[in-house]
Amino acid sequence: MSGKGIYSALSGAMAQSHQLDTIANNIANANTPGFKGDKNTFKEYLTTLEKMPDVNTVPRIPASLNSFFDMQGTDKSYVSLDGTFTDHTQGGVKATGNKLDVALEGKGFIEVLTPQGPRLTRKGTMSLNAQGVLTTTDGFPVLKRDASNAAPGAPGASDPASRTITVGGGGTITFTQQGEIYQNGESLGQLSIVEYENNEHLKKMGHSLYSITDTTIPRVLNSSTEVHQGFVETSNVNIVKEMTDMIQTSRNFESAQRVIKAYDEMDGKLINEVPK
Amino acid sequence: MLKALNTAATGMQAQQTQLDVTANNMANVSTIGFKKSRAEFEDLLYQTIKEPGAQLSAGTVHPSGVQTGLGVKTGATQKIFDEGSAKITRNPLDIQIEGNGFFPIQMANGQIGYTRDGTFHKDTGGRIVDKNGNPLVPEIVIPPDASGINISDLGEVSVAQAGSTAPQQVGQIQLVNFVNPAGLKSLGKNLYMPTGASGAPLQGNPGENNLGTVAQGQLETSNVNIVDEMVNMIQTQRSYESNSKVIQAADQMLQNSNNLR
């Protein structure tokens, strides 16, 4: 009797533990503004074929154990983690009344400049630094739209450091729905809202930032994302769904553990009691 | 699975911080000139197990990688400098700043602190001081025989003295503004101190350079909104509970692994 099945059960248990890690991160960030929940997908990881698929001969021979092997070796497969996908569904909006809070409605992101290069974020809670530059709460400057409309790195694009927004003195700052910034009636530029058809190439970096792993993917021109001042986008994590997923994960882990225990007991009986 | 335990622990710590901030806001709901704080969270860095965009085979690229988040942390506690509402007291030395600006106060240790709290009194020498005895900068002295104190919108302090019909100006209140008031450091006693994040103090007369005007006989109440804080508190408590359930599930799974044999 082959002991390979125990490794299938083990891979199942490891997959469930990874699932719990993702659920834990989603629940911990259920109140983080602009947070997008993660989902795992798993796939079957096939072992090598035990026996090559055979053409089924019309049985004029007595049936033997070999007749039952036509599952083509796919009866022992492991679970492998296929990928972690971020769910970019729109979160809710919460009114805060703060002039420097914006919520994005749509698929776009705000572009910010970090020492490692431009990054994207959905978290629209902004503040001013000592020089009057509009920054995120971490101190990364928020960028305005490139006048040449080119993607960064492409020919004709201006240096991201030149696109920071400086707010002079006092006077309330107003954001229009298209992201234009006005202070005392004069325009300070338009917030750079970056939108992609498909957000799969964006990688989470922590600090509520996303990095663009593939700069050749084209951006959507004429983004339809709206900017709402005085609101903050809440996390899109659904606690009820995460809880039910967690129950399922916990019980799946328990089932995998039972399988491992069953293999153990069978091996124990085989080794200890049969030779008696 | 140990990752899930630590991740949930960071979630619980973040909610504890949120509750502390909410409690402080609620406690100061009737403090004159108090500005509410807000705790802001952000997710921690991600552990990448498989890079997105990695080559699977010639021509096939992995559409998304495998990443695990490690939880949440408090990014900042920001003070929200919205204006509070006015409370009419008719006390001649109660002043409210209508608009931007802070009163500079000379503290006992030689530094200048800034406050929005306009409850002032006279000390034995007639100087205008705050409730802790620290004088307003620049110092204004009210002469002992003055009968009425009048403070104009632009901060001119004038008194009516026996022996002259026209009021005499005895001083000028000055206000101070900052580029980023949210970057000020709170010292307690309703005082703030400038830091590198707030910018240098810009002093001026009330009404000039975007500074607000002063109103006598009024006080600025706290800008805490009780309904907001109550809702935050409910949310905080339930988030804390969810994170504790994650710890329980992780604990149970670890227990199961221990009972494998």
XYZ file of C-alpha atoms in Angstrom:
537
model
C 0.000 0.000 0.000
C 1.504 3.281 -1.002
C 1.980 5.952 1.565
C 1.800 8.683 -1.019
C -1.721 9.703 -0.062
C -0.494 11.197 3.169
C 1.316 13.868 1.210
C -1.867 14.821 -0.589
C -3.518 15.344 2.759
C -0.511 17.335 3.920
C -0.697 19.619 0.909
C -4.356 20.153 1.692
C -3.552 21.177 5.261
C -0.810 23.560 4.113
C -3.144 25.143 1.585
C -5.761 25.738 4.266
C -3.208 27.325 6.548
C -2.223 29.736 3.780
C -5.906 30.507 3.261
C -6.215 31.349 6.940
C -3.267 33.744 6.693
C -5.020 35.621 3.892
C -8.326 35.713 5.773
C -6.523 37.003 8.867
C -4.980 39.850 6.857
C -8.363 40.752 5.384
C -10.031 40.850 8.794
C -7.176 42.815 10.387
C -7.576 45.417 7.631
C -11.383 45.557 7.743
C -11.187 49.189 8.917
C -8.263 50.396 6.839
C -9.446 53.041 4.353
C -8.887 52.134 0.720
C -8.005 48.489 1.511
C -8.867 45.848 -1.077
C -9.357 42.267 0.129
C -7.318 39.344 -1.185
C -8.542 35.978 -2.404
C -6.575 32.794 -2.933
C -7.136 30.314 -5.678
C -5.873 26.772 -5.533
C -5.243 24.318 -8.285
C -4.690 20.628 -8.640
C -1.050 19.814 -9.072
C -0.808 16.529 -10.867
C 1.698 13.865 -10.007
C 3.367 11.849 -12.709
C 1.164 9.207 -14.224
C 1.282 5.868 -12.509
C 0.318 4.115 -15.624
C 0.041 5.510 -19.135
C -3.503 5.780 -20.434
C -4.383 2.625 -22.270
C -6.749 1.933 -25.053
C -9.487 -0.146 -23.533
C -9.447 -3.518 -25.245
C -12.749 -5.308 -25.444
C -12.377 -7.602 -22.434
C -11.961 -11.154 -23.743
C -9.465 -11.554 -20.966
C -10.508 -12.090 -17.379
C -10.879 -8.829 -15.511
C -7.809 -7.986 -13.477
C -6.696 -5.130 -11.275
C -5.111 -3.486 -14.309
C -8.538 -2.939 -15.863
C -9.362 -0.450 -13.190
C -6.407 1.844 -13.663
C -7.833 4.070 -16.383
C -8.048 7.167 -14.286
C -4.826 8.026 -16.141
C -2.873 8.507 -12.943
C -4.898 11.505 -11.924
C -6.134 9.914 -8.724
C -3.311 11.282 -6.666
C -2.931 15.004 -7.034
C -1.726 17.648 -4.662
C -3.110 21.069 -3.922
C -0.982 23.953 -4.929
C -1.493 27.657 -4.457
C -2.260 29.168 -7.835
C -2.308 32.829 -7.023
C -3.396 35.604 -4.718
C -5.832 37.925 -6.417
C -6.843 41.300 -5.089
C -10.524 42.077 -5.312
C -10.749 45.645 -6.582
C -14.483 46.096 -5.962
C -15.476 49.584 -4.884
C -15.602 49.968 -1.107
C -18.192 52.064 0.694
C -17.773 55.803 1.268
C -17.737 57.327 4.717
C -18.288 61.040 5.231
C -15.588 62.662 7.344
C -16.037 66.315 6.459
C -12.278 66.795 6.328
C -11.268 69.090 3.449
C -8.198 67.031 2.602
C -9.956 63.650 2.406
C -10.998 62.371 -1.004
C -12.782 59.179 -1.949
C -12.415 57.740 -5.451
C -15.491 56.331 -7.116
C -14.475 54.196 -10.053
C -11.461 52.101 -10.982
C -8.757 54.756 -10.809
C -5.875 55.245 -8.353
C -4.140 58.359 -7.029
C -0.494 58.583 -8.051
C 2.031 59.349 -5.306
C 5.802 59.739 -5.413
C 7.889 57.606 -3.056
C 11.704 57.466 -2.889
C 11.424 54.174 -4.811
C 9.437 55.765 -7.630
C 5.801 56.532 -8.412
C 3.221 54.308 -6.711
C -0.564 54.121 -6.745
C -3.008 54.223 -3.858
C -6.754 54.272 -3.197
C -6.390 55.833 0.230
C -7.328 59.443 -0.214
C -6.543 60.863 3.251
C -4.123 63.697 2.510
C -2.339 66.320 4.541
C 0.170 69.139 4.035
C 3.814 69.040 4.981
C 5.860 71.938 6.367
C 6.593 73.278 2.865
C 2.921 73.254 1.926
C 3.213 70.271 -0.430
C 0.101 68.052 -0.623
C 1.120 64.612 0.678
C -0.407 61.372 1.934
C -0.378 60.815 5.674
C 2.959 58.988 5.263
C 4.536 62.070 3.722
C 4.662 60.903 0.078
C 3.749 63.771 -2.276
C 0.582 63.380 -4.319
C 1.195 63.983 -8.025
C -0.821 65.995 -10.510
C -1.645 64.962 -14.035
C 1.178 65.068 -16.572
C 0.409 67.798 -19.083
C 1.768 65.642 -21.899
C -0.498 62.727 -20.855
C 2.271 60.179 -21.370
C 2.925 57.270 -19.003
C 6.024 57.694 -16.800
C 9.128 56.391 -18.541
C 7.601 56.836 -21.979
C 9.104 59.488 -24.239
C 7.642 62.892 -23.562
C 6.693 62.175 -19.973
C 7.764 64.746 -17.412
C 9.775 63.900 -14.326
C 7.435 62.769 -11.505
C 9.250 65.051 -9.057
C 8.082 68.062 -11.043
C 4.452 67.077 -10.668
C 4.067 67.656 -6.916
C 1.312 69.986 -5.785
C 2.242 72.960 -3.594
C -0.548 74.691 -1.745
C 0.274 78.279 -0.833
C -0.544 79.896 2.517
C -4.119 79.654 3.691
C -7.437 79.440 1.981
C -9.552 76.337 1.677
C -8.676 73.767 -0.944
C -11.477 72.419 -3.104
C -11.425 69.276 -5.246
C -13.874 69.045 -8.130
C -15.377 65.749 -9.237
C -12.794 65.459 -12.012
C -9.981 65.930 -9.519
C -9.094 69.552 -10.288
C -7.697 71.391 -7.303
C -8.791 74.967 -6.640
C -7.637 77.355 -3.956
C -8.983 80.876 -3.668
C -10.440 80.539 -7.154
C -7.210 79.633 -8.914
C -6.471 76.177 -10.285
C -3.464 74.272 -8.927
C -3.676 71.450 -11.460
C -5.556 68.183 -11.710
C -4.986 65.131 -9.515
C -3.297 62.361 -11.447
C -5.846 59.532 -11.509
C -4.401 56.401 -13.107
C -6.817 53.763 -14.324
C -6.190 50.408 -15.935
C -8.589 48.031 -17.694
C -7.256 45.190 -15.602
C -5.570 45.621 -12.229
C -3.793 42.269 -12.160
C -0.290 43.657 -12.650
C -0.526 45.907 -9.581
C 1.359 44.534 -6.623
C 0.606 45.476 -3.015
C 3.570 47.049 -1.243
C 2.096 47.788 2.174
C 1.445 51.369 3.443
C -1.719 51.123 1.284
C 0.441 51.478 -1.871
C 0.492 49.495 -5.125
C 3.474 49.267 -7.447
C 3.199 48.895 -11.203
C 5.106 45.777 -12.164
C 4.596 46.136 -15.902
C 4.917 49.680 -17.227
C 4.090 48.683 -20.789
C 0.432 48.033 -19.994
C -1.519 51.014 -21.359
C -3.550 53.248 -19.082
C -7.147 54.113 -19.760
C -7.345 57.623 -21.190
C -10.383 59.688 -20.161
C -10.833 57.870 -16.909
C -14.387 58.061 -15.582
C -13.339 57.916 -11.943
C -14.947 60.609 -9.797
C -13.307 62.353 -6.853
C -15.421 63.149 -3.799
C -14.036 65.631 -1.273
C -14.820 65.127 2.406
C -15.288 61.368 2.048
C -13.057 58.373 2.591
C -13.395 54.993 0.870
C -13.792 52.236 3.450
C -12.309 48.755 3.156
C -14.158 46.424 0.771
C -13.765 43.454 3.108
C -17.054 41.698 3.865
C -16.698 40.423 7.419
C -19.528 37.900 7.123
C -17.967 36.288 4.068
C -14.540 36.210 5.705
C -16.012 34.582 8.809
C -17.770 31.858 6.820
C -14.600 31.288 4.804
C -12.702 31.003 8.043
C -15.115 28.387 9.408
C -14.811 26.409 6.196
C -10.993 26.689 6.253
C -10.866 25.534 9.838
C -13.054 22.510 9.139
C -11.186 21.630 5.940
C -7.986 21.660 7.925
C -9.574 19.368 10.464
C -10.663 16.974 7.708
C -7.152 16.918 6.252
C -5.833 16.213 9.702
C -8.262 13.299 10.074
C -7.010 11.863 6.787
C -3.409 12.064 7.991
C -4.437 10.398 11.217
C -6.237 7.627 9.284
C -3.110 6.929 7.189
C -1.079 6.860 10.352
C -3.378 4.354 12.001
C -3.449 2.137 8.911
C 0.331 2.161 8.690
C 0.516 1.437 12.368
C -1.759 -1.585 12.023
C 0.156 -2.784 8.987
C 3.520 -2.543 10.675
C 2.620 -3.678 14.140
C -0.254 -6.113 13.922
C 0.039 -7.919 10.618
C 3.467 -9.490 11.305
C 2.271 -10.974 14.591
C -0.312 29.464 10.694
C 1.751 31.472 13.072
C 1.457 34.297 10.535
C -2.292 34.421 11.061
C -1.815 34.677 14.802
C 0.530 37.649 14.506
C -1.597 39.287 11.823
C -4.695 39.089 14.005
C -2.672 40.414 16.952
C -1.711 43.497 14.929
C -5.400 43.928 14.117
C -6.324 43.866 17.788
C -3.574 46.330 18.697
C -4.759 48.697 15.998
C -8.300 48.568 17.363
C -6.980 49.238 20.855
C -5.256 52.372 19.572
C -8.481 53.400 17.851
C -10.408 52.961 21.096
C -7.828 55.043 22.984
C -8.193 57.854 20.452
C -12.000 57.676 20.584
C -11.942 57.698 24.377
C -9.756 60.809 24.408
C -12.094 62.550 21.984
C -15.160 61.668 24.077
C -13.488 62.752 27.308
C -12.723 66.164 25.805
C -16.159 66.831 24.369
C -16.590 69.943 26.509
C -13.014 71.227 26.473
C -12.830 74.726 24.982
C -10.704 74.857 21.856
C -10.183 71.060 21.719
C -9.523 69.502 18.308
C -10.455 65.860 17.788
C -7.905 63.264 16.664
C -8.344 60.490 14.195
C -6.327 57.279 14.035
C -5.378 56.298 10.504
C -4.444 52.751 9.590
C -2.499 51.242 6.767
C -1.591 47.694 5.818
C 1.841 46.292 6.596
C 4.245 45.009 3.991
C 3.468 41.887 2.025
C 5.456 38.682 1.912
C 5.857 37.612 -1.699
C 5.936 33.866 -2.181
C 5.675 33.994 -5.940
C 6.351 37.174 -7.938
C 3.557 38.367 -10.178
C 4.704 38.318 -13.780
C 7.131 35.443 -13.260
C 7.648 33.194 -16.261
C 5.705 29.951 -16.063
C 6.903 28.562 -19.346
C 8.114 30.113 -22.552
C 5.564 32.745 -23.414
C 3.357 32.289 -20.367
C 3.534 34.758 -17.562
C 1.940 34.215 -14.167
C -0.988 36.675 -14.119
C -0.755 37.364 -10.429
C 1.721 36.212 -7.858
C 1.216 34.781 -4.401
C 1.441 37.333 -1.621
C 0.489 37.247 2.031
C -0.262 40.362 3.984
C 1.111 40.730 7.463
C -1.562 42.860 9.114
C -2.220 46.477 9.917
C -0.492 49.306 11.732
C -1.425 52.764 12.897
C 0.051 55.070 10.291
C -0.785 58.366 11.980
C -3.053 59.975 14.531
C -4.066 63.165 12.854
C -5.638 66.130 14.589
C -8.569 67.518 12.654
C -8.598 71.287 12.796
C -12.211 71.883 11.855
C -13.750 74.881 13.517
C -15.868 74.253 16.594
C -19.059 76.155 17.246
C -19.313 79.392 19.163
C -20.479 79.607 22.758
C -21.602 83.081 23.866
C -20.401 83.855 27.380
C -20.298 87.685 27.422
C -17.142 87.564 29.528
C -14.960 90.470 28.376
C -11.770 88.409 28.321
C -13.208 85.365 26.486
C -12.015 85.460 22.905
C -12.776 83.177 19.961
C -10.708 83.036 16.791
C -13.075 82.973 13.834
C -11.002 81.348 11.096
C -7.352 80.240 11.080
C -4.799 81.091 13.696
C -3.600 80.405 17.235
C -2.904 82.572 20.287
C 0.804 82.580 21.228
C 1.331 81.939 24.944
C 4.616 82.385 26.800
C 5.203 79.184 28.738
C 7.093 78.912 32.017
C 10.021 77.070 30.392
C 10.733 79.969 28.033
C 9.173 78.484 24.884
C 6.103 79.766 23.122
C 3.095 77.471 23.001
C 0.081 78.017 20.763
C -3.559 77.539 21.662
C -7.085 77.949 20.305
C -8.459 78.261 23.808
C -9.465 81.875 24.361
C -10.345 81.893 28.060
C -8.130 84.661 29.424
C -7.942 86.335 32.849
C -6.108 89.244 34.437
C -3.269 88.547 36.852
C -2.379 90.773 39.811
C -0.369 93.122 37.577
C -3.203 93.472 35.105
C -1.512 91.352 32.390
C -3.734 89.201 30.211
C -2.889 85.578 31.100
C -4.447 82.187 30.377
C -5.977 80.020 33.096
C -2.541 78.669 34.085
C -1.044 82.125 34.552
C 0.987 82.122 31.331
C 0.889 85.513 29.609
C -0.323 86.188 26.099
C 2.419 87.195 23.681
C 2.851 90.162 23.044
C 2.055 91.141 26.619
C -0.958 93.343 27.130
C -1.419 95.083 30.476
C -4.821 96.393 31.528
C -4.431 99.465 33.789
C -6.037 99.051 37.240
C -8.470 101.920 36.831
C -9.963 100.657 33.575
C -13.707 100.144 33.686
C -14.533 98.339 30.462
C -12.379 96.232 28.126
C -13.236 96.185 24.454
C -11.531 93.954 21.872
C -12.219 94.743 18.247
C -12.450 92.221 15.420
C -8.882 93.050 14.410
C -7.524 92.403 17.895
C -7.156 95.991 19.133
C -7.600 95.994 22.907
C -8.926 99.281 24.262
C -10.159 100.282 27.705
C -12.413 103.001 29.037
C -10.604 104.939 31.773
C -11.946 107.394 34.303
C -11.028 110.886 33.273
C -11.180 110.486 29.502
C -14.228 109.933 27.359
C -12.480 108.320 24.418
C -11.345 104.703 24.836
C -7.566 104.210 25.024
C -5.835 101.449 23.087
C -3.601 99.402 25.404
C -2.448 96.619 23.071
C -2.863 94.558 19.909
C -3.583 90.838 19.935
C -1.556 88.949 17.368
C -2.352 85.550 15.913
C -0.038 82.886 14.503
C -0.769 80.566 11.599
C 0.987 77.405 10.343
C 1.178 75.840 6.872
C 0.182 72.457 8.295
C -1.634 72.782 11.657
C -2.138 69.009 11.744
C 1.639 68.666 12.223
C 1.635 70.506 15.557
C 2.574 68.553 18.635
C 0.054 68.552 21.489
C 1.541 69.392 24.876
C -1.632 69.089 26.898
C -3.203 72.045 28.762
C -4.725 73.014 25.372
C -1.245 74.020 24.104
C 0.540 73.042 20.878
C 4.168 73.290 19.857
C 5.480 73.679 16.302
C 7.486 70.801 14.787
C 9.296 70.154 11.527
C 6.045 68.917 10.008
C 3.956 71.946 10.844
C 6.122 74.639 9.369
C 7.408 77.847 10.951
C 4.952 80.106 12.812
C 3.653 82.989 10.672
C 2.656 85.828 12.945
C 0.325 88.634 12.012
C -2.615 90.763 13.020
C -6.056 89.175 12.932
C -7.644 89.539 9.510
C -4.373 89.748 7.545
C -2.783 86.963 5.477
C -5.602 84.453 5.874
C -5.625 84.764 9.663
C -9.055 84.744 11.245
C -10.643 87.588 13.168
C -11.229 87.607 16.914
C -14.611 87.819 18.576
C -14.955 89.000 22.178
C -17.368 87.363 24.589
C -17.373 84.066 22.715
C -15.570 80.772 23.117
C -14.872 78.018 20.595
C -16.292 74.704 21.776
C -14.740 71.315 21.037
C -15.207 70.031 17.489
C -15.915 66.451 18.640
C -19.038 64.921 17.109
C -20.518 62.460 19.591
C -22.457 60.500 16.978
C -19.294 59.921 14.926
C -17.374 58.778 17.979
C -20.160 56.396 19.045
C -20.269 54.796 15.602
C -16.477 54.479 15.611
C -16.650 52.841 18.998
C -19.180 50.234 17.830
C -17.083 49.495 14.759
C -13.912 49.250 16.865
C -15.476 46.809 19.293
C -16.764 44.536 16.558
C -13.461 44.620 14.653
C -11.677 43.678 17.866
C -14.086 40.763 18.232
C -13.518 39.582 14.639
C -9.766 39.633 15.110
C -10.098 37.651 18.311
C -12.127 35.046 16.400
C -9.277 34.728 13.905
C -6.899 34.055 16.786
C -9.284 31.401 18.074
C -9.496 29.708 14.680
C -5.705 29.749 14.294
C -5.369 28.342 17.792
C -7.771 25.534 16.978
C -5.875 24.694 13.813
C -2.596 24.583 15.717
C -4.281 22.329 18.244
C -5.362 20.026 15.444
C -1.803 19.838 14.105
C -0.577 18.975 17.558
C -3.116 16.180 17.763
C -1.977 14.563 14.530
C -0.393 11.803 16.445
